[in-house]
PDB file of C-alpha atoms and ligand atoms in Angstrom:
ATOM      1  CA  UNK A   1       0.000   0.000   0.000  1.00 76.00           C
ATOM      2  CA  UNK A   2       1.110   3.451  -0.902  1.00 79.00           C
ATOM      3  CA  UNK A   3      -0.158   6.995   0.592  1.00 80.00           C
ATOM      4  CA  UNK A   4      -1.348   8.790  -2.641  1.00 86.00           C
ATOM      5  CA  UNK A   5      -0.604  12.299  -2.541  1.00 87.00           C
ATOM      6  CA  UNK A   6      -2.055  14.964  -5.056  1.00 91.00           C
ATOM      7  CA  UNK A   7       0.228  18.273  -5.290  1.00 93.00           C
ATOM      8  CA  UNK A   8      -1.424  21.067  -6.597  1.00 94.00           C
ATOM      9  CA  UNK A   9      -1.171  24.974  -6.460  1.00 95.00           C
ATOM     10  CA  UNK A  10      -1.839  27.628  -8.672  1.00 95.00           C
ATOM     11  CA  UNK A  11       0.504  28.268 -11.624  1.00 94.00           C
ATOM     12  CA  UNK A  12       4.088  29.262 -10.709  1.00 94.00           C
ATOM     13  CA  UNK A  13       3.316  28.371  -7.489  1.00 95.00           C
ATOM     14  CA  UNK A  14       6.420  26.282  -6.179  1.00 94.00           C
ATOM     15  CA  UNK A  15       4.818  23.002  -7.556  1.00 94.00           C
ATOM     16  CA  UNK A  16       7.704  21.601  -8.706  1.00 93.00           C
ATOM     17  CA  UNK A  17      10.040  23.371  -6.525  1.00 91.00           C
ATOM     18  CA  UNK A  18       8.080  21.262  -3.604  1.00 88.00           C
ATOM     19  CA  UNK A  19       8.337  17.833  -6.213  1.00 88.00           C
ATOM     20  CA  UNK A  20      11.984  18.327  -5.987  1.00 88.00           C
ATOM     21  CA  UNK A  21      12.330  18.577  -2.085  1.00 81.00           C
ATOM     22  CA  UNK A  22       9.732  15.603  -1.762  1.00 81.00           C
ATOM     23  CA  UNK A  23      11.503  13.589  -4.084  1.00 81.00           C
ATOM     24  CA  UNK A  24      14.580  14.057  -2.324  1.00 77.00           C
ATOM     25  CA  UNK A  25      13.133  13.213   0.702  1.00 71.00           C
ATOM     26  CA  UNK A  26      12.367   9.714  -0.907  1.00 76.00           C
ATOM     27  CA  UNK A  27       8.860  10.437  -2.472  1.00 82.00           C
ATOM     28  CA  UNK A  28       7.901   9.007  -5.486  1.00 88.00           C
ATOM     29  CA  UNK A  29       7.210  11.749  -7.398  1.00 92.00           C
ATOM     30  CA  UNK A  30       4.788  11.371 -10.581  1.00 94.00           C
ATOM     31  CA  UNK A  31       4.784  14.138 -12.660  1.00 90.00           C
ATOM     32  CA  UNK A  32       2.094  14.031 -15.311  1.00 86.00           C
ATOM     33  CA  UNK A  33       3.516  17.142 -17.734  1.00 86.00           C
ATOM     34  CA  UNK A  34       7.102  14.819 -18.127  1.00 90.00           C
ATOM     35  CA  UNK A  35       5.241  11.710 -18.644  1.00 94.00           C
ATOM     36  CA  UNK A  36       2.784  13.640 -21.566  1.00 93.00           C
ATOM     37  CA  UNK A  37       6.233  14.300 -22.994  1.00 95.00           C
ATOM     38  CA  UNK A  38       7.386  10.601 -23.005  1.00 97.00           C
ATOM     39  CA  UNK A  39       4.268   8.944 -24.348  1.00 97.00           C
ATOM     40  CA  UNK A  40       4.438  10.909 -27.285  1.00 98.00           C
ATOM     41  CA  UNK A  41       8.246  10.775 -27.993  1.00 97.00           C
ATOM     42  CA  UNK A  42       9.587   9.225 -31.379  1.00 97.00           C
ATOM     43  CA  UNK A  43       9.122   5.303 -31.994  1.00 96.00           C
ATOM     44  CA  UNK A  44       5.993   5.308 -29.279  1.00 97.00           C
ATOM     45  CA  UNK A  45       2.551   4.017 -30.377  1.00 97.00           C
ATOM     46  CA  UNK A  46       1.192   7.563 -28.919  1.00 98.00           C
ATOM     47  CA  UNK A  47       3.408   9.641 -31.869  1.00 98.00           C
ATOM     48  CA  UNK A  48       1.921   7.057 -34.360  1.00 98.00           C
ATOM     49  CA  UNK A  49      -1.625   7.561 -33.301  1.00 98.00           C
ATOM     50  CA  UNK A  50      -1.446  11.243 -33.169  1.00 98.00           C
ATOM     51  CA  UNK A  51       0.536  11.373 -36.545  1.00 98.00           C
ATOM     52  CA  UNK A  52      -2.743   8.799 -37.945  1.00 98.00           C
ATOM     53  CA  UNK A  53      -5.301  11.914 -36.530  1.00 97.00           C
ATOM     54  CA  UNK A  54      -3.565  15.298 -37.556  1.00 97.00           C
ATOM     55  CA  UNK A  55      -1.189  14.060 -40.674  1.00 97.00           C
ATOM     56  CA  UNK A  56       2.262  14.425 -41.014  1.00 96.00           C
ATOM     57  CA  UNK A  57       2.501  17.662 -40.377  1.00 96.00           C
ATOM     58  CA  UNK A  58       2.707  17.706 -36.812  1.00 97.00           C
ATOM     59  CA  UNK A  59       6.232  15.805 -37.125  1.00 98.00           C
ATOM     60  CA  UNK A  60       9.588  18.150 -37.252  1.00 97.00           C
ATOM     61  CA  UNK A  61      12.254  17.228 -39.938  1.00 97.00           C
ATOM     62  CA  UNK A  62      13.714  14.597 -37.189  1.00 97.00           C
ATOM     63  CA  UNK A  63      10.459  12.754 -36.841  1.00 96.00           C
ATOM     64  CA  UNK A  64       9.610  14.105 -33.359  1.00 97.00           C
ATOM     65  CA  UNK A  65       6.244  15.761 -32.369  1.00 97.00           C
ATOM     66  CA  UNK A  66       6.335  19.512 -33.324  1.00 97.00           C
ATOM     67  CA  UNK A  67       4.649  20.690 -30.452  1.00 94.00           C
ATOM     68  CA  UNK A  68       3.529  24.128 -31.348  1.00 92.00           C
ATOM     69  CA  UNK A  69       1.708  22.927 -34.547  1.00 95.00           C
ATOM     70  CA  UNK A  70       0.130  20.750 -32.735  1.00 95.00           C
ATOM     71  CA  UNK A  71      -0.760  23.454 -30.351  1.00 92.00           C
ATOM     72  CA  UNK A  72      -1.957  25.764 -32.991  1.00 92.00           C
ATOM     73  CA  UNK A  73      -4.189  23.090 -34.286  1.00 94.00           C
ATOM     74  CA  UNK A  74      -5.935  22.399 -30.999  1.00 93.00           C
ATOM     75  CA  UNK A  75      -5.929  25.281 -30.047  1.00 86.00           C
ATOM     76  CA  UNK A  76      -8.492  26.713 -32.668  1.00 85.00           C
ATOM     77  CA  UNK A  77     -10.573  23.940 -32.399  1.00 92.00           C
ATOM     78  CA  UNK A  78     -12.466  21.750 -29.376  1.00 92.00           C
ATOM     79  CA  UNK A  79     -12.779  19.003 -30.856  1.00 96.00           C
ATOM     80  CA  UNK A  80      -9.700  18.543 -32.023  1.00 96.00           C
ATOM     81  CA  UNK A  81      -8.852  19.103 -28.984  1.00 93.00           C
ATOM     82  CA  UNK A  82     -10.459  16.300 -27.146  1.00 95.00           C
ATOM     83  CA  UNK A  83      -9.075  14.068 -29.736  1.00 97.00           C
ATOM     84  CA  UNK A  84      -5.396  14.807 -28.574  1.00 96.00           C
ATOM     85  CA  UNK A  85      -6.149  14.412 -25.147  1.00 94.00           C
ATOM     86  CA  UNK A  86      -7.896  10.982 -26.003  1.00 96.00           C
ATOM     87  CA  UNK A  87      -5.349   9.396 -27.539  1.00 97.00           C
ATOM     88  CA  UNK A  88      -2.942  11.284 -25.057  1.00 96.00           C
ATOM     89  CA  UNK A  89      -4.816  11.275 -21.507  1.00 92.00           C
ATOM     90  CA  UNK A  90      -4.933   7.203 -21.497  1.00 96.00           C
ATOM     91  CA  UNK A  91      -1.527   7.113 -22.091  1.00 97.00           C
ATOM     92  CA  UNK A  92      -0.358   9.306 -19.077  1.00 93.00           C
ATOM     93  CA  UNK A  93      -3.056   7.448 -16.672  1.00 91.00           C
ATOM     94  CA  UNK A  94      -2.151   3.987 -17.627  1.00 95.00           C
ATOM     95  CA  UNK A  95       2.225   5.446 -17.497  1.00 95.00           C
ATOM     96  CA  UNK A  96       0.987   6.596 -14.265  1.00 92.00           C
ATOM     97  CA  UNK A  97      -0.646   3.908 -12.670  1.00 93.00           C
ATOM     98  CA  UNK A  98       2.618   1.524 -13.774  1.00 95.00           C
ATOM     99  CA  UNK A  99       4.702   4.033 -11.877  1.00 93.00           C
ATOM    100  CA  UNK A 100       3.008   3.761  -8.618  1.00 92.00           C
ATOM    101  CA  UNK A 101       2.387  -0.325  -8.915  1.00 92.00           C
ATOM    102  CA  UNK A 102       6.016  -0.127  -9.055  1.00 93.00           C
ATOM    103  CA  UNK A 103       6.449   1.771  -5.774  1.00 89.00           C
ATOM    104  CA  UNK A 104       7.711  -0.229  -2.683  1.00 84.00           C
ATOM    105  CA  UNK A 105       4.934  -0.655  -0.086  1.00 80.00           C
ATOM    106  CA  UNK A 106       4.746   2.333   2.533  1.00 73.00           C
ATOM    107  CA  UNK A 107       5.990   4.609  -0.677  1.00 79.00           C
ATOM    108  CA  UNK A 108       4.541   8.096  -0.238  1.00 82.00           C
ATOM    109  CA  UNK A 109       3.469   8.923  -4.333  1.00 88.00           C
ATOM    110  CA  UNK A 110       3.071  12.046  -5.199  1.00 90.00           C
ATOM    111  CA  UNK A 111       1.271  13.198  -8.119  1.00 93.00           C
ATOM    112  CA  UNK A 112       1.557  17.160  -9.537  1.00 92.00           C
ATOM    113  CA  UNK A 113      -2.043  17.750 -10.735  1.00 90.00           C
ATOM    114  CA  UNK A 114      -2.156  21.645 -11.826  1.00 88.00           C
ATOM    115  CA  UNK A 115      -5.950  21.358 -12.420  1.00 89.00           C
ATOM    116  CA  UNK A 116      -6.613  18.743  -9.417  1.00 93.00           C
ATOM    117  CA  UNK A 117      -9.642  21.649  -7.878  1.00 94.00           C
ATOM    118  CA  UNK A 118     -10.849  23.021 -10.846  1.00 93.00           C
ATOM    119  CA  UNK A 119     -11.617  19.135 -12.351  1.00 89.00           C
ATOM    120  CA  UNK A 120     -12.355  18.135  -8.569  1.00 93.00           C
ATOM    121  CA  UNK A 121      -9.762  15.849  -8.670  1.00 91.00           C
ATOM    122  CA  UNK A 122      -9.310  15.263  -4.599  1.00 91.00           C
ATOM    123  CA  UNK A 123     -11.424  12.075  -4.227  1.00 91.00           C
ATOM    124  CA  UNK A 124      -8.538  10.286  -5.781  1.00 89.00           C
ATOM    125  CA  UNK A 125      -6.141  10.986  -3.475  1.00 87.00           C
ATOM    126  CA  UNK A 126      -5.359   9.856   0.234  1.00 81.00           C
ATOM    127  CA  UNK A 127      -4.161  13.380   0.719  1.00 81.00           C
ATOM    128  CA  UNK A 128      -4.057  16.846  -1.136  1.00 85.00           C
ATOM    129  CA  UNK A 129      -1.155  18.936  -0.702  1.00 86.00           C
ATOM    130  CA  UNK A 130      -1.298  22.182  -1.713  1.00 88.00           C
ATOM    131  CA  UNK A 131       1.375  25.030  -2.417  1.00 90.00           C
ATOM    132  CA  UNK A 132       0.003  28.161  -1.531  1.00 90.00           C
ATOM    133  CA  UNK A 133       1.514  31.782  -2.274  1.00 93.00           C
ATOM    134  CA  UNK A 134      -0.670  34.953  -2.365  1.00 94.00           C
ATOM    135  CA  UNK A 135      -1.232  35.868  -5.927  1.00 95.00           C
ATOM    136  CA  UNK A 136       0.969  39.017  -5.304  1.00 95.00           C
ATOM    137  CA  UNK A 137       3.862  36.781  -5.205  1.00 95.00           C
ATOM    138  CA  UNK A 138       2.935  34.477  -7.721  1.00 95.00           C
ATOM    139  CA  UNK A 139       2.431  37.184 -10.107  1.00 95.00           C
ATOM    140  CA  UNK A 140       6.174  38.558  -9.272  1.00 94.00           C
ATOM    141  CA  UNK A 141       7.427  34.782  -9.720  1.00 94.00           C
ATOM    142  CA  UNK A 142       5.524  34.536 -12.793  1.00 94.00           C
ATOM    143  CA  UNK A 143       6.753  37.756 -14.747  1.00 92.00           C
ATOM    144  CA  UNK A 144      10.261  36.987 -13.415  1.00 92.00           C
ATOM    145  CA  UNK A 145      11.209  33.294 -13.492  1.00 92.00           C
ATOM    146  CA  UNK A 146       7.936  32.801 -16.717  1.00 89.00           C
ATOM    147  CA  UNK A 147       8.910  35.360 -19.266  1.00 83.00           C
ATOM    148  CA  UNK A 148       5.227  36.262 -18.703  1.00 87.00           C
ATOM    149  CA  UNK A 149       3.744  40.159 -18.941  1.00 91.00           C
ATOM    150  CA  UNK A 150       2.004  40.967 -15.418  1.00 92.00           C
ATOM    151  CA  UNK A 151      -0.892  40.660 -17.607  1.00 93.00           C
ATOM    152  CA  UNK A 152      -0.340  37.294 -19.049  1.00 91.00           C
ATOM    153  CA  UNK A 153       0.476  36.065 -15.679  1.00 92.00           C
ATOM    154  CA  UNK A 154      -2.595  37.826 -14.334  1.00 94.00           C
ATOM    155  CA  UNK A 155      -5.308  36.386 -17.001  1.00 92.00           C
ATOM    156  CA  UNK A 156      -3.751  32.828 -16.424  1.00 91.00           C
ATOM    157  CA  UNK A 157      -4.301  32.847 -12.728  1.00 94.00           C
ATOM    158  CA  UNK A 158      -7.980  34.483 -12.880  1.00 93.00           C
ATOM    159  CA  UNK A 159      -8.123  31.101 -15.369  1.00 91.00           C
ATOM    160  CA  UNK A 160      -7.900  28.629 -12.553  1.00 94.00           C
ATOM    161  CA  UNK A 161      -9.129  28.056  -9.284  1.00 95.00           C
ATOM    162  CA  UNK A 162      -9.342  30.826  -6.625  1.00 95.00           C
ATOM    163  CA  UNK A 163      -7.113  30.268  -4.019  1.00 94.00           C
ATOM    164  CA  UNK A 164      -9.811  29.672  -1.306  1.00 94.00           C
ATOM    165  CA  UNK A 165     -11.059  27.289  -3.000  1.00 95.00           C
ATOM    166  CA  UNK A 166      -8.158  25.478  -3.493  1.00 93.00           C
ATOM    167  CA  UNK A 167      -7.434  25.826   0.383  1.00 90.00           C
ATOM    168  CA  UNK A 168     -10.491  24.014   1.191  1.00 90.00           C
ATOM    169  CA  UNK A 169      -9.586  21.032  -0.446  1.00 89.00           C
ATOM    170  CA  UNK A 170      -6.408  20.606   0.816  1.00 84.00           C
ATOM    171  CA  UNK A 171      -5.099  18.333   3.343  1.00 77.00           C
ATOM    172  CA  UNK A 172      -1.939  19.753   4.206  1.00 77.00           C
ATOM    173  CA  UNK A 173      -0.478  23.666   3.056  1.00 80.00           C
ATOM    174  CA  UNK A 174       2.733  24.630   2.337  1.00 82.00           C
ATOM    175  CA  UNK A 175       3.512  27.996   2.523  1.00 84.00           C
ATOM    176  CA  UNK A 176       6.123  29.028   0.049  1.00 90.00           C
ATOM    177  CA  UNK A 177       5.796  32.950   0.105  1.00 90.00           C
ATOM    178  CA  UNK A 178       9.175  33.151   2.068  1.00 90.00           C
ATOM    179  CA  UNK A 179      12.331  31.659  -0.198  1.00 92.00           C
ATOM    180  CA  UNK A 180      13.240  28.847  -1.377  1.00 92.00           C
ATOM    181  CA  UNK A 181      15.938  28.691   1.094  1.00 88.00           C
ATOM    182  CA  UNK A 182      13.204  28.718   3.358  1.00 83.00           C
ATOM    183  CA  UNK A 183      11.014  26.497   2.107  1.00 83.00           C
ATOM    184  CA  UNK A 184      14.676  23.836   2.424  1.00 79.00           C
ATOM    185  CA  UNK A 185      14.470  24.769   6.248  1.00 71.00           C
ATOM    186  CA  UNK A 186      10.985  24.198   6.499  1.00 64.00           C
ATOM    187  CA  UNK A 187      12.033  20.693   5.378  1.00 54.00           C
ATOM    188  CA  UNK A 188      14.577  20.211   7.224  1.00 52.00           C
ATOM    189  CA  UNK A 189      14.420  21.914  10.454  1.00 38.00           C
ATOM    190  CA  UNK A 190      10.887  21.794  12.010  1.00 35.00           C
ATOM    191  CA  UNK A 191      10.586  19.631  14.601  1.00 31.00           C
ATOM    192  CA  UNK A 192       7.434  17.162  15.513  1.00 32.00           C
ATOM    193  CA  UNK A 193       5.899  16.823  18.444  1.00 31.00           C
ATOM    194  CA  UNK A 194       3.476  13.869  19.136  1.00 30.00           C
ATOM    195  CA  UNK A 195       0.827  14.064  16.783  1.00 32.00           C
ATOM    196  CA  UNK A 196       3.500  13.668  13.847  1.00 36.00           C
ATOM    197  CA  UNK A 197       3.947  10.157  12.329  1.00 37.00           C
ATOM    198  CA  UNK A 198       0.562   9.229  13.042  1.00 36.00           C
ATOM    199  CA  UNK A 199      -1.379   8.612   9.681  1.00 35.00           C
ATOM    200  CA  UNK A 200      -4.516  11.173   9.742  1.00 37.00           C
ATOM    201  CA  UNK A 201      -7.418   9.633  11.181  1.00 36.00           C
ATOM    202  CA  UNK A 202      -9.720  10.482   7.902  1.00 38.00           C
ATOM    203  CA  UNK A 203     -11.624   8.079   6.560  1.00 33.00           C
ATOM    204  CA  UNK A 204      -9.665   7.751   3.072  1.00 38.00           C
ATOM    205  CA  UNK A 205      -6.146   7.476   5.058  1.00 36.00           C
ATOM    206  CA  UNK A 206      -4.517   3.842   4.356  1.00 36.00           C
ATOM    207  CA  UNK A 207      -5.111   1.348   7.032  1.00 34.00           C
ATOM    208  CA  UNK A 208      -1.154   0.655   7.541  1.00 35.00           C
ATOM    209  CA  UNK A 209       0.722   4.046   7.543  1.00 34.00           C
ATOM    210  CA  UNK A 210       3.846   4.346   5.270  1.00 34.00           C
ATOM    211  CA  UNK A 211       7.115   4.785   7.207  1.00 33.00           C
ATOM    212  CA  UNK A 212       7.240   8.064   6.072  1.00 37.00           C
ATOM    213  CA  UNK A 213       3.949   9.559   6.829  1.00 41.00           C
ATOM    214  CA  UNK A 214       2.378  12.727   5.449  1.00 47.00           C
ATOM    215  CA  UNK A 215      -0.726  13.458   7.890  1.00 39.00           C
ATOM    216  CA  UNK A 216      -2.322  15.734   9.941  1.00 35.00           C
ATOM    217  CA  UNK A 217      -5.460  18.748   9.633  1.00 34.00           C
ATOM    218  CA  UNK A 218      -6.038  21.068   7.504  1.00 33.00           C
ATOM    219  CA  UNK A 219      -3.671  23.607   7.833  1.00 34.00           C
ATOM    220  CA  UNK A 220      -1.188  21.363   8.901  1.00 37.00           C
ATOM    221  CA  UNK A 221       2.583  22.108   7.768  1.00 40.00           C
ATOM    222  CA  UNK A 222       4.529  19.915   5.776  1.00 43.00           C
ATOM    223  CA  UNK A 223       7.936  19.497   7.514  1.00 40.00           C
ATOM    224  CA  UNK A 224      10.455  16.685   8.257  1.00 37.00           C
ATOM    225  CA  UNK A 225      10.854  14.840  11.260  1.00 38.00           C
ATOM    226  CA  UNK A 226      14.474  15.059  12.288  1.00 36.00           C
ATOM    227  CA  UNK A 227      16.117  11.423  11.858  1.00 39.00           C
ATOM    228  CA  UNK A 228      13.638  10.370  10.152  1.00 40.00           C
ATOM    229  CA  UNK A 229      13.439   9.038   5.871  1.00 37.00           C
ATOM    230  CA  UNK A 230      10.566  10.846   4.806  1.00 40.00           C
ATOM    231  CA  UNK A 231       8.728  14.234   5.548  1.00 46.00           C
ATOM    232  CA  UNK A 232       5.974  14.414   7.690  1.00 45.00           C
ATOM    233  CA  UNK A 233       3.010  16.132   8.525  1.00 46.00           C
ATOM    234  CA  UNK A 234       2.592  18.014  11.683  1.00 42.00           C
ATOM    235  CA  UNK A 235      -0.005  20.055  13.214  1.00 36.00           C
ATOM    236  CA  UNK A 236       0.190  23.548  12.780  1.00 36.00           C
ATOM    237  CA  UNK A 237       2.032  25.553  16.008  1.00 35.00           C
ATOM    238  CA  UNK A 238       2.189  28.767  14.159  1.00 35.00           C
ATOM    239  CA  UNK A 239       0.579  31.556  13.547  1.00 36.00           C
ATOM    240  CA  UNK A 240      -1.422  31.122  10.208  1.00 36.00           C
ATOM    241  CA  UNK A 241       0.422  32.948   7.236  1.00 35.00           C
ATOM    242  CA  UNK A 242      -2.531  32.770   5.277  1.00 35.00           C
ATOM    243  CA  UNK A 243      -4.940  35.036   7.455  1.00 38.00           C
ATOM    244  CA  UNK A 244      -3.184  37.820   6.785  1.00 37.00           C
ATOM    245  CA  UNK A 245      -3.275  38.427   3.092  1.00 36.00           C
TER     246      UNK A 245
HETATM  247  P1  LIG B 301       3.615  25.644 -13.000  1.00 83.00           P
HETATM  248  O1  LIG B 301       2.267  25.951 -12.447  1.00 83.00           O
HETATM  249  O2  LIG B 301       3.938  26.487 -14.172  1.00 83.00           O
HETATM  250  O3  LIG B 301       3.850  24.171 -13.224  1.00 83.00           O
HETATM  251  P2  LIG B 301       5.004  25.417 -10.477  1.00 83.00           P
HETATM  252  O4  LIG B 301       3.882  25.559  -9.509  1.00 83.00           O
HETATM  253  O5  LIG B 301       5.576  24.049 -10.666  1.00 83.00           O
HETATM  254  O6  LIG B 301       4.674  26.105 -11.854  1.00 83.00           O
HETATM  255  P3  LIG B 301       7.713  26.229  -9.956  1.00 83.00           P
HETATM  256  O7  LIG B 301       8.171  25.940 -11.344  1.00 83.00           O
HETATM  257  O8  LIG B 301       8.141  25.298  -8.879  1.00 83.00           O
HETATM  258  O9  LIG B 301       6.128  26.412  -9.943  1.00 83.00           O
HETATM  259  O10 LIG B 301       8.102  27.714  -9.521  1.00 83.00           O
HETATM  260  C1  LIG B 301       7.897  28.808 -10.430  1.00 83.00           C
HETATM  261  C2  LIG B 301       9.154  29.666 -10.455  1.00 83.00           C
HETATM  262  O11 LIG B 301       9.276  30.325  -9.194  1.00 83.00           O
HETATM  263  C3  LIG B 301      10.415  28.853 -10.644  1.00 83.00           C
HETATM  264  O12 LIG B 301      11.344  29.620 -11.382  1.00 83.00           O
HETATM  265  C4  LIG B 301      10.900  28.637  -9.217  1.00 83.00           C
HETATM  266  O13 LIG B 301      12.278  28.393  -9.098  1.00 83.00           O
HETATM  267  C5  LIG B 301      10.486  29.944  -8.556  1.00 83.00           C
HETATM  268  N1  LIG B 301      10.191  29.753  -7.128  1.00 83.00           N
HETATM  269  C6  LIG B 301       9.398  28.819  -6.575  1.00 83.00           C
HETATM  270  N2  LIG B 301       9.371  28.940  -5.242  1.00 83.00           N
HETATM  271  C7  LIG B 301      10.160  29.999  -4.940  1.00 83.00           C
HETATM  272  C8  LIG B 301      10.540  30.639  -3.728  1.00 83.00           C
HETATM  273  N3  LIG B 301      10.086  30.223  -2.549  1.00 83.00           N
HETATM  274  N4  LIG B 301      11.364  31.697  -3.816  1.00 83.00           N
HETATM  275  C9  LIG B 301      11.823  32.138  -5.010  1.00 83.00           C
HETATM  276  N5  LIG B 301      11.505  31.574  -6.200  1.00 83.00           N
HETATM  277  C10 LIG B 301      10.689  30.517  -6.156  1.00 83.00           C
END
């Protein structure tokens, strides 16, 4: 048994930044963007069925996918669209679902799901994590780290979910306003105190608790337990940084 763990955040919001750390920290780490890449890469059966739907034309002179024809083709029209992400989608679920059947028992997987509120993706999960930043920040990380106009960065965020409502879905917050130097030290340094290790009493938490357990309220802060493999979960004993902004 594995603890399933959905990541999500708004965009630019430290998603992967947090991947990184949790993968480092011995999470397996399932990130659904690379995999889209891989099922479609040159040789696959996933490049020959999109090549059957859209022609030839969406190949570069080296036979890989030329993604921004592709794009433009999609783009313009729906159902086009859904025809991509049938023959792609299926792909990256069943690529998934091999890379957590081969994850040891008491793995914690984590999944980065961009969209997980806005297609109310949290039933599939043990546990949502989410990656919180007030949009002022986001929209400074955006037009500095995305090559992104405040504007773009602005129309793309008032394109997803609101941040309160991704806050109500989530199981645990990290708060990565501070840097990422800080968000290292939140990793590393916090300390647990009893409740910590525990698997959350909820009803969807796994009957046998991985070793490394991520658990805890609402609210709670992602953090590491000193000595131990894995992060874990403990209660909140701060002030909240959210109520503020
Ligand atoms: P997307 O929604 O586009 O997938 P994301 O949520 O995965 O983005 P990241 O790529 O992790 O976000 O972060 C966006 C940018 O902001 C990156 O350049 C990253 O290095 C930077 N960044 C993330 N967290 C911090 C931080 N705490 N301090 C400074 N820069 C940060």
């Amino acid at each position: 048994m594995v603890l399933r763990v959905g990541l999500t955040g708004g965009i630019g919001s430290g998603k992967s930044e947090v991947s990184r750390r949790l993968a480092a920290q011995g999470a397996v780490v399932i990130d659904a963007d690379q995999i889209a890449r891989e099922v479609v890469e040159p040789g696959t059966a996933g490049l020959a069925d999109i090549v059957r739907e859209f022609g030839p034309e969406v190949l570069l002179p080296d036979g890989s996918l030329n993604r921004p024809r592709l794009g433009e083709i999609v783009f313009a029209d729906p159902e086009l669209r859904g025809k991509l992400n049938g023959i792609v989608h299926p792909l990256v679920r069943a690529r998934s679902q091999e890379l957590e059947d081969a994850a040891e028992p008491g793995a914690i997987v984590v999944q980065d799901v961009p969209l997980l509120t806005e297609n109310n993706l949290a039933g599939l999960f043990d546990l949502v994590v989410v990656v919180d930043v007030p949009p002022r920040i986001q929209l400074d990380r955006l037009a500095k780290h995305r090559d992104m106009s405040r504007d773009q960065a602005k129309a793309r965020m008032a394109a997803q979910a609101s941040r309160a409502d991704r806050l109500a879905i989530a199981g645990i917050v990290i708060d990565n306003s501070a840097s990422l130097a800080e968000l290292d030290r939140t990793g590393r340094s916090a300390t647990c105190g009893p409740s910590c290790g525990a698997a959350s009493s909820s009803a969807r938490a796994p009957a046998r608790a991985p070793s490394a357990v991520l658990a805890g309220g609402r609210k709670s802060l992602l953090t590491a337990r000193p000595g131990a493999a894995g992060w874990v979960a403990c209660r909140r004993r701060r002030p909240d940084p959210w109520s503020s902004s």
